[in-house]
Coordinates of C-alpha atoms and ligand atoms in Angstrom, one line a residue:
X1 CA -9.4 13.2 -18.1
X2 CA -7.1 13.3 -14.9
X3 CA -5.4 16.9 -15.9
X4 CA -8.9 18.4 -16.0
X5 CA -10.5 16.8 -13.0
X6 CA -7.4 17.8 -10.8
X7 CA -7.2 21.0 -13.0
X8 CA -3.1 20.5 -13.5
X9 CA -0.7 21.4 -16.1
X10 CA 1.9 19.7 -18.0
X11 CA 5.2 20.2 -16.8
X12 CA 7.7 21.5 -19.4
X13 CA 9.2 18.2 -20.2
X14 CA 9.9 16.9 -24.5
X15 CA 7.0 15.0 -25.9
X16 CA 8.1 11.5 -27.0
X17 CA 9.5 11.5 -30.8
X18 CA 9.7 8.6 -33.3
X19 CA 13.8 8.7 -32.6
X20 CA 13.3 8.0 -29.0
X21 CA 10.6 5.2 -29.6
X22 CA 13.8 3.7 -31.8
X23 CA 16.5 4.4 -29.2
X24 CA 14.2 1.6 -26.5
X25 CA 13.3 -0.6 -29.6
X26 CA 17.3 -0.7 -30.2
X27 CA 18.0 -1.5 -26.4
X28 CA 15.2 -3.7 -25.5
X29 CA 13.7 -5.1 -28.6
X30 CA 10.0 -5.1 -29.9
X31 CA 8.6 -6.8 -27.3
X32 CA 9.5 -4.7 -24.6
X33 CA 8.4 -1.4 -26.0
X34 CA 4.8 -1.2 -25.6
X35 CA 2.9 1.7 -27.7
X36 CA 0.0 -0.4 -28.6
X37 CA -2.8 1.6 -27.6
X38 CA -5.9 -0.8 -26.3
X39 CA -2.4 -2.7 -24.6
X40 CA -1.5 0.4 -22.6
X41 CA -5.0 0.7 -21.5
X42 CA -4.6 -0.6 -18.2
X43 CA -1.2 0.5 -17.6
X44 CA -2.4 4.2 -17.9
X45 CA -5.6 3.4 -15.6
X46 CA -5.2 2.8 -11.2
X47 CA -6.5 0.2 -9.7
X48 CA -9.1 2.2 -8.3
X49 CA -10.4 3.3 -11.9
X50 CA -10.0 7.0 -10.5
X51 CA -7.0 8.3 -11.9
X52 CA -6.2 8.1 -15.8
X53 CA -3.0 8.9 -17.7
X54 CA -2.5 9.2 -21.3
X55 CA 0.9 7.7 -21.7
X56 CA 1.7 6.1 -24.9
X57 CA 4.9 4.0 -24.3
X58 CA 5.6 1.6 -21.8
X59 CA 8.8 -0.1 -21.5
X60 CA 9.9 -3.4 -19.8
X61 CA 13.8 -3.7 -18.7
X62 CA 15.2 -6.3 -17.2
X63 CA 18.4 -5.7 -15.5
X64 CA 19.7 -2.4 -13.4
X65 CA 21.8 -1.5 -16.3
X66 CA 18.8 -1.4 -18.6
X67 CA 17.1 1.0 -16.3
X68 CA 20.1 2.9 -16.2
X69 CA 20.5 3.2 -19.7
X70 CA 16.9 4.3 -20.2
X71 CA 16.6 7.1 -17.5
X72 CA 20.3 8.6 -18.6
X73 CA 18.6 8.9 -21.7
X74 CA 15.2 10.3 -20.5
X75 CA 17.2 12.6 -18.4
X76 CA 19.3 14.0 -21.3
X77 CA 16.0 14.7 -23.5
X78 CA 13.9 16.0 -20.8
X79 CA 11.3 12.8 -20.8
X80 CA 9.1 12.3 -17.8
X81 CA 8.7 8.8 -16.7
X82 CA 6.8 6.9 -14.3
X83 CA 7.9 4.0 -12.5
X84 CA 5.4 0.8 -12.4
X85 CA 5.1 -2.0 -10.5
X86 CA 2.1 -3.9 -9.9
X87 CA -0.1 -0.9 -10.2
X88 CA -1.9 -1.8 -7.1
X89 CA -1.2 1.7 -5.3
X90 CA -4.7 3.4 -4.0
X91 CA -3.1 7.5 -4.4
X92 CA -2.9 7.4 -8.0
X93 CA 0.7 7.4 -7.9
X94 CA 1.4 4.2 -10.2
X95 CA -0.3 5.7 -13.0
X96 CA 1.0 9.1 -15.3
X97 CA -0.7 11.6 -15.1
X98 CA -0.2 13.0 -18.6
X99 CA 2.3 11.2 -21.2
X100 CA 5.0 10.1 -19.1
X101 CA 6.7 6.8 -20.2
X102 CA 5.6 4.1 -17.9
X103 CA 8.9 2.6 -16.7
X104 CA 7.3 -1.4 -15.2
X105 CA 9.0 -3.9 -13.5
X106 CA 6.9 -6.7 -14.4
X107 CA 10.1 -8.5 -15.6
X108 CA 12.5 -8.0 -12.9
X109 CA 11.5 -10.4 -11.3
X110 CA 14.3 -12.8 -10.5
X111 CA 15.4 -13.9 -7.0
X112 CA 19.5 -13.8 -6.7
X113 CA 20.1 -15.5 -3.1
X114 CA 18.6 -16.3 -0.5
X115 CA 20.7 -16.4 2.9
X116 CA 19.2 -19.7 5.1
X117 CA 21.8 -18.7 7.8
X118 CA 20.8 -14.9 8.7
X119 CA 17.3 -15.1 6.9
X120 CA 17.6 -12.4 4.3
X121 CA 16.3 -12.3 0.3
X122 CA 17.6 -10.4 -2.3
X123 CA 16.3 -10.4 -5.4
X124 CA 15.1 -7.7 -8.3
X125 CA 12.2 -5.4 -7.3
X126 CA 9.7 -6.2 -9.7
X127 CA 9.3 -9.8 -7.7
X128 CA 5.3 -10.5 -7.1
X129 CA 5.3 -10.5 -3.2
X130 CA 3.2 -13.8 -3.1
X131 CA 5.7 -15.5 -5.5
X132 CA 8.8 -14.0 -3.2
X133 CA 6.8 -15.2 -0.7
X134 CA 6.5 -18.3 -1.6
X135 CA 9.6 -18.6 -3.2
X136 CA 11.7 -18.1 0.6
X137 CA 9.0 -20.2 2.5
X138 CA 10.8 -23.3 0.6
X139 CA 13.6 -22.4 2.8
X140 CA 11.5 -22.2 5.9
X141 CA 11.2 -18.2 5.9
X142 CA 8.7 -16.0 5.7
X143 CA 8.6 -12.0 3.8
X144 CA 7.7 -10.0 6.6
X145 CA 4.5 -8.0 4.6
X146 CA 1.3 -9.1 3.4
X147 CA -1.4 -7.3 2.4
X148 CA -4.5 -8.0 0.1
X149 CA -2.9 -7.2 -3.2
X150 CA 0.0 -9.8 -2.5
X151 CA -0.4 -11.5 -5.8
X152 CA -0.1 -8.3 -8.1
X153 CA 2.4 -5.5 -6.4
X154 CA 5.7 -5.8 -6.7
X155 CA 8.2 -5.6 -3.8
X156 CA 9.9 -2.7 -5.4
X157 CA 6.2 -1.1 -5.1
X158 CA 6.1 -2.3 -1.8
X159 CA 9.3 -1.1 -0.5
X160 CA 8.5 2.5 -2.8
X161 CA 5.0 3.2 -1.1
X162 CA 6.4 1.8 2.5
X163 CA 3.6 -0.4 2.4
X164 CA 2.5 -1.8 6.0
X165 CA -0.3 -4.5 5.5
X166 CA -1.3 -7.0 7.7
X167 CA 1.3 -7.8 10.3
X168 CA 3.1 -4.8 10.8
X169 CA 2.3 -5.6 14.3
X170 CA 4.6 -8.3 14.8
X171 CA 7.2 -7.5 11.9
X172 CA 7.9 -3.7 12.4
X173 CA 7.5 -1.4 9.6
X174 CA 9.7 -2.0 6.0
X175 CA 12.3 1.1 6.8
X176 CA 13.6 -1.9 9.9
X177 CA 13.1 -4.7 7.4
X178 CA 14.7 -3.5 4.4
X179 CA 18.4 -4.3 4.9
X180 CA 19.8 -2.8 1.4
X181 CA 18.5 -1.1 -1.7
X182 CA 19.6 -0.6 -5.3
X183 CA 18.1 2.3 -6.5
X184 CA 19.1 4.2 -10.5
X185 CA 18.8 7.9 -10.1
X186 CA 17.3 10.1 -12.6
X187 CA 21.5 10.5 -14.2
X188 CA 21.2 6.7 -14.6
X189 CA 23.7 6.8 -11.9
X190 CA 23.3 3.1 -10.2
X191 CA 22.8 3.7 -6.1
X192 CA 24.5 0.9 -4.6
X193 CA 23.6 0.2 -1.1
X194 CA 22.2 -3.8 -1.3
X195 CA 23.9 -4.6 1.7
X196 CA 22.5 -8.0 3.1
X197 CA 23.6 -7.4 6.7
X198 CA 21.4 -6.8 9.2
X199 CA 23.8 -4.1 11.2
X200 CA 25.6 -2.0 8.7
X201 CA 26.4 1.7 10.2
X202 CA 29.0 2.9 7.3
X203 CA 27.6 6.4 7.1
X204 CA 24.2 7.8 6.2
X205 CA 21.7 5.2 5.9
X206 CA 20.5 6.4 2.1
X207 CA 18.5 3.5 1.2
X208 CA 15.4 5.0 3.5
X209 CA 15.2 7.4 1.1
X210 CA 14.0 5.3 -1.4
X211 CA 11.8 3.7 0.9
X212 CA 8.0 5.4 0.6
X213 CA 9.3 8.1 -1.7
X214 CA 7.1 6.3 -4.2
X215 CA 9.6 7.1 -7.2
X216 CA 10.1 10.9 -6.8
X217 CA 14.0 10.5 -6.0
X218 CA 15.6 7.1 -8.0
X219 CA 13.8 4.0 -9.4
X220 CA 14.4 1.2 -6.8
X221 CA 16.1 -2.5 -9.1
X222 CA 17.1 -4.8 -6.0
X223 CA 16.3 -5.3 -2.7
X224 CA 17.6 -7.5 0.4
X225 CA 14.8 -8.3 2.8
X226 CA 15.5 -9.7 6.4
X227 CA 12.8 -12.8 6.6
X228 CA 11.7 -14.3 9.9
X229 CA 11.3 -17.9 10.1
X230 CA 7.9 -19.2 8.8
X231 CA 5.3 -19.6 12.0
X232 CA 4.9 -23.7 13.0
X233 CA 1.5 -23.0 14.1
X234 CA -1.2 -20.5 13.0
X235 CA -4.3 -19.5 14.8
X236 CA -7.0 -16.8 13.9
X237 CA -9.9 -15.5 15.5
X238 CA -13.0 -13.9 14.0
X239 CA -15.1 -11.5 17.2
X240 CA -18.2 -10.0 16.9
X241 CA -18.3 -6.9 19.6
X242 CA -21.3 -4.0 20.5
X243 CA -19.3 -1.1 21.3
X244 CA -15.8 0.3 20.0
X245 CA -15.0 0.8 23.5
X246 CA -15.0 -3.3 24.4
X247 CA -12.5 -3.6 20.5
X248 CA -10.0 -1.1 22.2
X249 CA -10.7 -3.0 25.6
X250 CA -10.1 -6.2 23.4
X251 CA -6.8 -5.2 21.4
X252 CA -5.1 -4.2 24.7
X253 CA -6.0 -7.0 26.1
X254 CA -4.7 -9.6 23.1
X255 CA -1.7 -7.8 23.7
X256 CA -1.1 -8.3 26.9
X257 CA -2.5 -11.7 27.0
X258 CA -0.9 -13.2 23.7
X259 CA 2.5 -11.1 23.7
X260 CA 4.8 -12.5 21.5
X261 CA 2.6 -14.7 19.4
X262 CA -0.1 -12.1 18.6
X263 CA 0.7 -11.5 14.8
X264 CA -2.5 -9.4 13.5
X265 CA -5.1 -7.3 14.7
X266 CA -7.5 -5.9 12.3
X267 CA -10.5 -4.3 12.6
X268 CA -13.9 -4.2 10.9
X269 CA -17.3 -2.5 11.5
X270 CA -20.4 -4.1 10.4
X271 CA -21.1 -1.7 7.0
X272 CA -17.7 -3.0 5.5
X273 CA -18.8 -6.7 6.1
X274 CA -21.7 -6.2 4.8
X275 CA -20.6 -4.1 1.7
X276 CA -18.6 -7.3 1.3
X277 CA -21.6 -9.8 1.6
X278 CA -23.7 -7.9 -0.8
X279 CA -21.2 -6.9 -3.6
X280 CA -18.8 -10.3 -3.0
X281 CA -21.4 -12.8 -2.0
X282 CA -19.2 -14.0 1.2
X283 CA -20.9 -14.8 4.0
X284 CA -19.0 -13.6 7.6
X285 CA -18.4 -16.8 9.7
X286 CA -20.9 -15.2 12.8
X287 CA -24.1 -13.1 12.8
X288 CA -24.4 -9.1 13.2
X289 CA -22.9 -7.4 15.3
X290 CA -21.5 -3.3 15.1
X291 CA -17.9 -4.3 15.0
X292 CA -15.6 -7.1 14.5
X293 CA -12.2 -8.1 14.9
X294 CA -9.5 -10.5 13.2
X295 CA -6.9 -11.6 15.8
X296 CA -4.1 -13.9 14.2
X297 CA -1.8 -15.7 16.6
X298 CA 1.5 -17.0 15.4
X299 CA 4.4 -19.4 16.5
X300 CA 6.3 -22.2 17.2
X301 CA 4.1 -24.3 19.6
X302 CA 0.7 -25.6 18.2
X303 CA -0.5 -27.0 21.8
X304 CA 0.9 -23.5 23.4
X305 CA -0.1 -21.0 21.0
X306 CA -4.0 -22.6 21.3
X307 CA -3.9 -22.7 25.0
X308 CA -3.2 -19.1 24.7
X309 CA -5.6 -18.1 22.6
X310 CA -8.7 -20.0 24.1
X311 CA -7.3 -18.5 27.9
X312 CA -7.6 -14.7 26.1
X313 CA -10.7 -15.9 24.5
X314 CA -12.7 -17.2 27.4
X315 CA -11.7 -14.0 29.7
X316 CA -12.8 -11.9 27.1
X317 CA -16.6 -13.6 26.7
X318 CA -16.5 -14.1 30.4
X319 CA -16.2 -10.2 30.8
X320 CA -18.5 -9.5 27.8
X321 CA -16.1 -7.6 26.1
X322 CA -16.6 -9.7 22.9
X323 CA -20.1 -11.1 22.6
X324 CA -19.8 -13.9 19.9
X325 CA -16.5 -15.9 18.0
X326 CA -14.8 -18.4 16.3
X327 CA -11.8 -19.5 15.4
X328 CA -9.9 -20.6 12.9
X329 CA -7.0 -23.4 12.7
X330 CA -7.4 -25.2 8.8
X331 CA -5.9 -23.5 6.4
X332 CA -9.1 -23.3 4.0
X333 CA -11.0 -21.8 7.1
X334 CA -8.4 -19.1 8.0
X335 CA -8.1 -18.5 4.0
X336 CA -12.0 -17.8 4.2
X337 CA -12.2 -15.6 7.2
X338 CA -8.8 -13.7 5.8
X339 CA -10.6 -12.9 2.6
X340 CA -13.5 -11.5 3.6
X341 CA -11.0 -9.0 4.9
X342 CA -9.0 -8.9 2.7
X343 CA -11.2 -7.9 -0.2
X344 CA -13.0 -5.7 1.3
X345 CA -11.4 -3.1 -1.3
X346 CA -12.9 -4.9 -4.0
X347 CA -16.2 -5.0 -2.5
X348 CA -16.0 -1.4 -2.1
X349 CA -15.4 -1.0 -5.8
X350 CA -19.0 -2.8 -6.5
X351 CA -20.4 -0.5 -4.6
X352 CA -19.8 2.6 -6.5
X353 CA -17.6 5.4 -6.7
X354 CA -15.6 4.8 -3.7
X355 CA -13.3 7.8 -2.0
X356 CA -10.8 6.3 -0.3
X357 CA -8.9 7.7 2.9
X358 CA -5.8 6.3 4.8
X359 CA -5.6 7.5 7.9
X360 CA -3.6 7.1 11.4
X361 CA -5.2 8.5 14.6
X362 CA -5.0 8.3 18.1
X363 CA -6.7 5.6 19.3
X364 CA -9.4 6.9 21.3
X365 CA -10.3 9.1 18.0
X366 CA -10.5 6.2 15.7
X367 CA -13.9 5.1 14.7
X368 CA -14.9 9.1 16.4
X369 CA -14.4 10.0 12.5
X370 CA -16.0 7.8 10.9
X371 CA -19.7 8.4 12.9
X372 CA -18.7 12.2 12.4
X373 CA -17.8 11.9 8.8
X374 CA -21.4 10.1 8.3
X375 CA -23.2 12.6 10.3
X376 CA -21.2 15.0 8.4
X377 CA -22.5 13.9 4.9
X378 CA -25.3 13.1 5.6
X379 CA -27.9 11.5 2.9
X380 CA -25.5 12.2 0.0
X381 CA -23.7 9.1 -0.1
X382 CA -24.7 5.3 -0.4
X383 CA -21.7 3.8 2.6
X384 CA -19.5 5.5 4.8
X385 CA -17.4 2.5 6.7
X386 CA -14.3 1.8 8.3
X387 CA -11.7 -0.9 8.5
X388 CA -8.5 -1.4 8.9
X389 CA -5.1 -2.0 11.3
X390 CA -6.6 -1.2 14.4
X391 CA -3.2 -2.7 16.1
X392 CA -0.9 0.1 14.1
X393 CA -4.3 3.2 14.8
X394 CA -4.8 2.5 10.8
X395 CA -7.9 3.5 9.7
X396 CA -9.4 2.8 6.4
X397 CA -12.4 5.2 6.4
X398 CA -14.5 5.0 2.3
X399 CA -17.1 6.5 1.2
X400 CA -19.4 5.3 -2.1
X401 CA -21.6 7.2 -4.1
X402 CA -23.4 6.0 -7.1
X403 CA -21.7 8.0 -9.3
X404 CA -18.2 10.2 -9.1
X405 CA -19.4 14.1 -7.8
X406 CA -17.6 16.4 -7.4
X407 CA -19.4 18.2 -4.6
X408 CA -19.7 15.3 -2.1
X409 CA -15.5 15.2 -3.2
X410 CA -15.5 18.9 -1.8
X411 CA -17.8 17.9 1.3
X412 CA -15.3 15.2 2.5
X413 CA -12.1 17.3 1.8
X414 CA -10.4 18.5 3.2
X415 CA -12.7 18.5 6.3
X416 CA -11.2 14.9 7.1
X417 CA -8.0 16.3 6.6
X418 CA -8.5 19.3 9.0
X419 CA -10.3 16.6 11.3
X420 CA -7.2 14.2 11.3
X421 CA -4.8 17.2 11.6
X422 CA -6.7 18.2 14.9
X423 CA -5.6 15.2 16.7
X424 CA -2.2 15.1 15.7
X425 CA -2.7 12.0 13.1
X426 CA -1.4 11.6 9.6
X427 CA -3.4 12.2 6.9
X428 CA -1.4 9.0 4.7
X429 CA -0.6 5.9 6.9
X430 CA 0.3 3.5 4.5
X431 CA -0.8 4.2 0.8
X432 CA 1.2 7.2 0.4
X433 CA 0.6 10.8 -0.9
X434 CA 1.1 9.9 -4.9
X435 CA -0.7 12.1 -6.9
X436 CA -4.1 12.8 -4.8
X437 CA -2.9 13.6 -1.3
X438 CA 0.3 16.2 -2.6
X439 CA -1.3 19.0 -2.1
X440 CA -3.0 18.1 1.8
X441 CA 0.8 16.8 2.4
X442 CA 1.1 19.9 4.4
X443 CA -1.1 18.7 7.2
X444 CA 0.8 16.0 8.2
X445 CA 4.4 18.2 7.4
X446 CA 5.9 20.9 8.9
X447 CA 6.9 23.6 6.0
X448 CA 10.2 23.0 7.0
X449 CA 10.1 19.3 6.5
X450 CA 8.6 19.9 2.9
X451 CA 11.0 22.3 2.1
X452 CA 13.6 20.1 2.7
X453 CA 12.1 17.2 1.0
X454 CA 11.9 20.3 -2.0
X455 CA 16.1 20.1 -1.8
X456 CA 16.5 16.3 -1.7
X457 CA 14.3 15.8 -4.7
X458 CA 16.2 18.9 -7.0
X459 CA 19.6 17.5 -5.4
X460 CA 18.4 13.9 -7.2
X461 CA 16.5 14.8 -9.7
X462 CA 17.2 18.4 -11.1
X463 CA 14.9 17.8 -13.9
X464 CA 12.6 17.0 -12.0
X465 CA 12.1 13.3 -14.8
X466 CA 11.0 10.7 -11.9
X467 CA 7.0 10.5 -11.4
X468 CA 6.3 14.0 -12.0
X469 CA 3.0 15.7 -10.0
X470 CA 3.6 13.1 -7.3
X471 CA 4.0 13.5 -3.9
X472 CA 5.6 16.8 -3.4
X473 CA 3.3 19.6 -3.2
X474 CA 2.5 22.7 -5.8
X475 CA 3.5 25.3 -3.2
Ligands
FAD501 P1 2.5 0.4 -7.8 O1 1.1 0.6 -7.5 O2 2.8 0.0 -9.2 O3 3.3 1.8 -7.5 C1 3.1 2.4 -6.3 C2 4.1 3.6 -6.2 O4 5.4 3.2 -6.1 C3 4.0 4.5 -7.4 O5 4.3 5.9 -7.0 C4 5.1 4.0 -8.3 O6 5.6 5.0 -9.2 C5 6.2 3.6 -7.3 N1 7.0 2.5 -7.7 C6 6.6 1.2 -8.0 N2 7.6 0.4 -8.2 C7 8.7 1.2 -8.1 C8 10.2 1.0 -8.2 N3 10.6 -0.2 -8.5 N4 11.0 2.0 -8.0 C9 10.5 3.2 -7.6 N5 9.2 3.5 -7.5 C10 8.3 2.5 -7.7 N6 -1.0 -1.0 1.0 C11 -0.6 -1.1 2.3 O7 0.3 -0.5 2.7 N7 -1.2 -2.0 3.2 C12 -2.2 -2.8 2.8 O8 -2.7 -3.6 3.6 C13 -2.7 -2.7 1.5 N8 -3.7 -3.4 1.0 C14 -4.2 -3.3 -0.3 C15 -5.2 -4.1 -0.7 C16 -5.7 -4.0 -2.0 C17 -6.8 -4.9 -2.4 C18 -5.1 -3.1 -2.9 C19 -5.6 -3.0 -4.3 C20 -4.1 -2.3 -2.5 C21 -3.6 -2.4 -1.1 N9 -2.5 -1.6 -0.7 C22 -2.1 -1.7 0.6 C23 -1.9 -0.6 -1.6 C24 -0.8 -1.2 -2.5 O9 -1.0 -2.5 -2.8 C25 0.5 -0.9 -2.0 O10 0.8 0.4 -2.0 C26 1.7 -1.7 -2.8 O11 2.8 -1.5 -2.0 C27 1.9 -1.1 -4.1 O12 2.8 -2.0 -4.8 P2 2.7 -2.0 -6.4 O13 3.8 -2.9 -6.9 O14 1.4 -2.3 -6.9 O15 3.1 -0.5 -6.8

């Protein structure tokens, strides 16, 4: 069980009575009140199969004032809840961590407008971001994230964990894309701020404060999204390279060379692609080589976009930076290439126990860990690889074992913590700190920066109801 693995105790909150399971059967009806055991299943268990709650109600709301209702209630009788969206998070934040109702979004999922003039969606958070997605691209616009788990997290989950993804690149991070917010605070008291402008300077700009606080300080219901147009023309590039100097040789380069049509840069060594051919069965487009690289071009001009690309291309064989290629322009080729990246996650999973880290670092310090980190543990583990956003320094470094141990858990931590802390990176780039990280949160914050986060969340949430043990730090 989670409470004795992370050795935690329950907070002092009410256990859930038979009176409380009839107050949500009253508002919501029978169908959305779930205490069906073998149902709540995988509700209670992360994505990764590493965390595991023991809740035993799950309810499904549908409007703002439903949510509202519900935590005014929860708040009154001292009931811990946990807000739930596509349960894709990777910090076991999603999940409670003892019996804390499960609060989902899975059915607040409707789209109210969509703004063809400025380019902006707003719609309820529990929206799938690949329906949303699709959903705005019938109006010629684009959502501004994508990331692997597109078709299960939610946007509210996306907009709650700060996700980054795939093309934070080009489209900046979600605190410059989010243009409003509805958020319910622990009270029930409804947060208004779902403006749909993109300049709106009235004051303090509270909505960030929903955004990554992965449901410590309100439960987020709406959202307005600013959404570029969709690209005309889409190009992408799979590299084989020998050394991790030529893929920082070749990133600055794309930059330079592509500008304002470069729209991904990811990077992946040869052990995560081959993790992916064993456990997935997907073959990589080109032979081995030590690293690789996914370089995505979008924009407006087929003919100019191409010319581009093959111009960047051809000076980087010509100057041996990147030894072997190809690229991409069908859709079903570019959906290939984009999965075996993609899923590398899953693949992972096959493997075996997989210990998952999300890390930013200084460039010239990025793969540095993961060769020390393998040197470091030596024999002990079945894969240490890394992957990730070289374009934003976000490094995915996992580890597998055969089995979960808790000694190769102590070998890897907090000594990449302590490494990543040495050269001024951040020990949670874009998963969040949830209920895993909490306790390292302190080397990427200053104590005075936690402290303060300490104020916000008893000025918001005095009882301390919203996604208890996550985030904030025991001392
Ligand atoms: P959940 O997992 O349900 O919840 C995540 C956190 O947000 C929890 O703390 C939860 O309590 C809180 N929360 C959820 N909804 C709300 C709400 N409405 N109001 C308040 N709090 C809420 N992440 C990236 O950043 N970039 C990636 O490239 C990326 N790739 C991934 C690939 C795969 C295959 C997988 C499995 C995960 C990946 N992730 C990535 C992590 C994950 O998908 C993101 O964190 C995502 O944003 C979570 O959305 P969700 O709806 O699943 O949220």
């Amino acid at each position: 069980l989670t409470s004795k693995r992370y050795q935690i105790e329950r907070g002092q909150f009410s256990t859930i009575s038979e009176e409380d399971v009839n107050f949500f059967t009253n508002l919501l009806g029978h169908h959305r009140v779930i205490n069906d055991e073998t149902e709540l299943e995988g509700y209670n268990i992360d994505w990764l199969g590493m965390v595991r709650g023991a809740s035993s109600v799950l309810l499904k709301p549908k409007t703002t004032e439903e949510v509202s209702t519900i935590l005014a209630y929860c708040n009154k009788r001292k009931l811990a809840v946990c807000p739930q969206g596509g349960n894709t998070g990777l910090v076991g934040g999603s999940v409670p961590v003892f019996d804390e109702i499960i609060i989902s979004t899975a059915l607040m999922n409707k789209v109210e407008n969509v703004d063809t003039w400025l380019g902006v969606v707003t719609c309820q958070s529990g929206c799938v971001l690949e329906a949303l997605d699709e959903h705005v691209s019938e109006y010629g616009l684009m959502i501004p994230l994508d990331l692997g788990a597109k078709g299960s997290c939610h946007i509210g989950g996306n907009v709650s964990t700060n996700a980054g993804g795939l093309r934070l690149l080009r489209y900046g991070s979600l605190h410059g894309s989010v243009l409003g917010v509805e958020a319910v605070l622990a009270s029930g008291e409804i947060v208004d701020c779902l403006s749909a402008m993109k300049k709106d300077n009235t004051g303090y700009d509270l909505k960030q404060l929903f955004i990554g606080s992965e449901g410590t300080l309100g439960l987020v219901t709406k959202i307005a999204i600013n959404c570029p147009p969709r690209p005309q023309s889409v190009n992408l590039a799979f590299l084989g390279l020998e050394t991790f100097d030529d893929v920082l040789k070749t990133y600055k380069d794309a930059k330079k060379k592509l500008g304002e049509i470069l729209s991904s840069c990811e990077f992946i060594d040869q052990s995560s692609i081959e993790c992916v051919e064993k456990n997935l069965k997907l073959k990589a487009p080109i032979g081995a080589h030590p690293f690789y690289m996914l370089i995505e071009t979008s924009g407006s001009n087929g003919i100019h976009d191409e010319e581009k690309l093959n111009v960047f291309l051809e000076e980087a064989l010509g100057a041996g930076l990147v030894t072997d290629g190809t690229v991409a322009t069908e859709p079903s080729r570019m959906h290939h290439i984009w999965s075996i990246r993609e899923r590398i996650a899953e693949a992972l999973i096959n493997d075996g126990c997989t210990y998952k880290y999300d890390i930013s670092l200084p460039l010239p310090h990025f793969y540095k860990m993961v060769e020390d980190m393998r040197e470091h543990l030596g024999s002990n583990i079945l894969r240490c690889c890394g992957y990730g956003h070289i374009g934003d320094g976000n490094l995915h470094l996992n580890i597998t074992s055969k089995e979960f141990e808790k000694d190769l858990l102590n070998l890897i931590e907090p000594t990449i913590f302590e490494w990543t802390a040495k050269v001024n990176g951040s020990i949670s780039a874009e998963h969040g700190v949830g209920f895993k990280k909490r306790n390292y949160i302190h080397y990427s914050k200053s104590s005075g920066a936690i402290a303060l986060m300490k104020q916000l969340k008893a000025l918001m949430d005095p009882n301390g109801i919203l996604n208890p043990y996550k985030v904030l730090p025991d001392n």
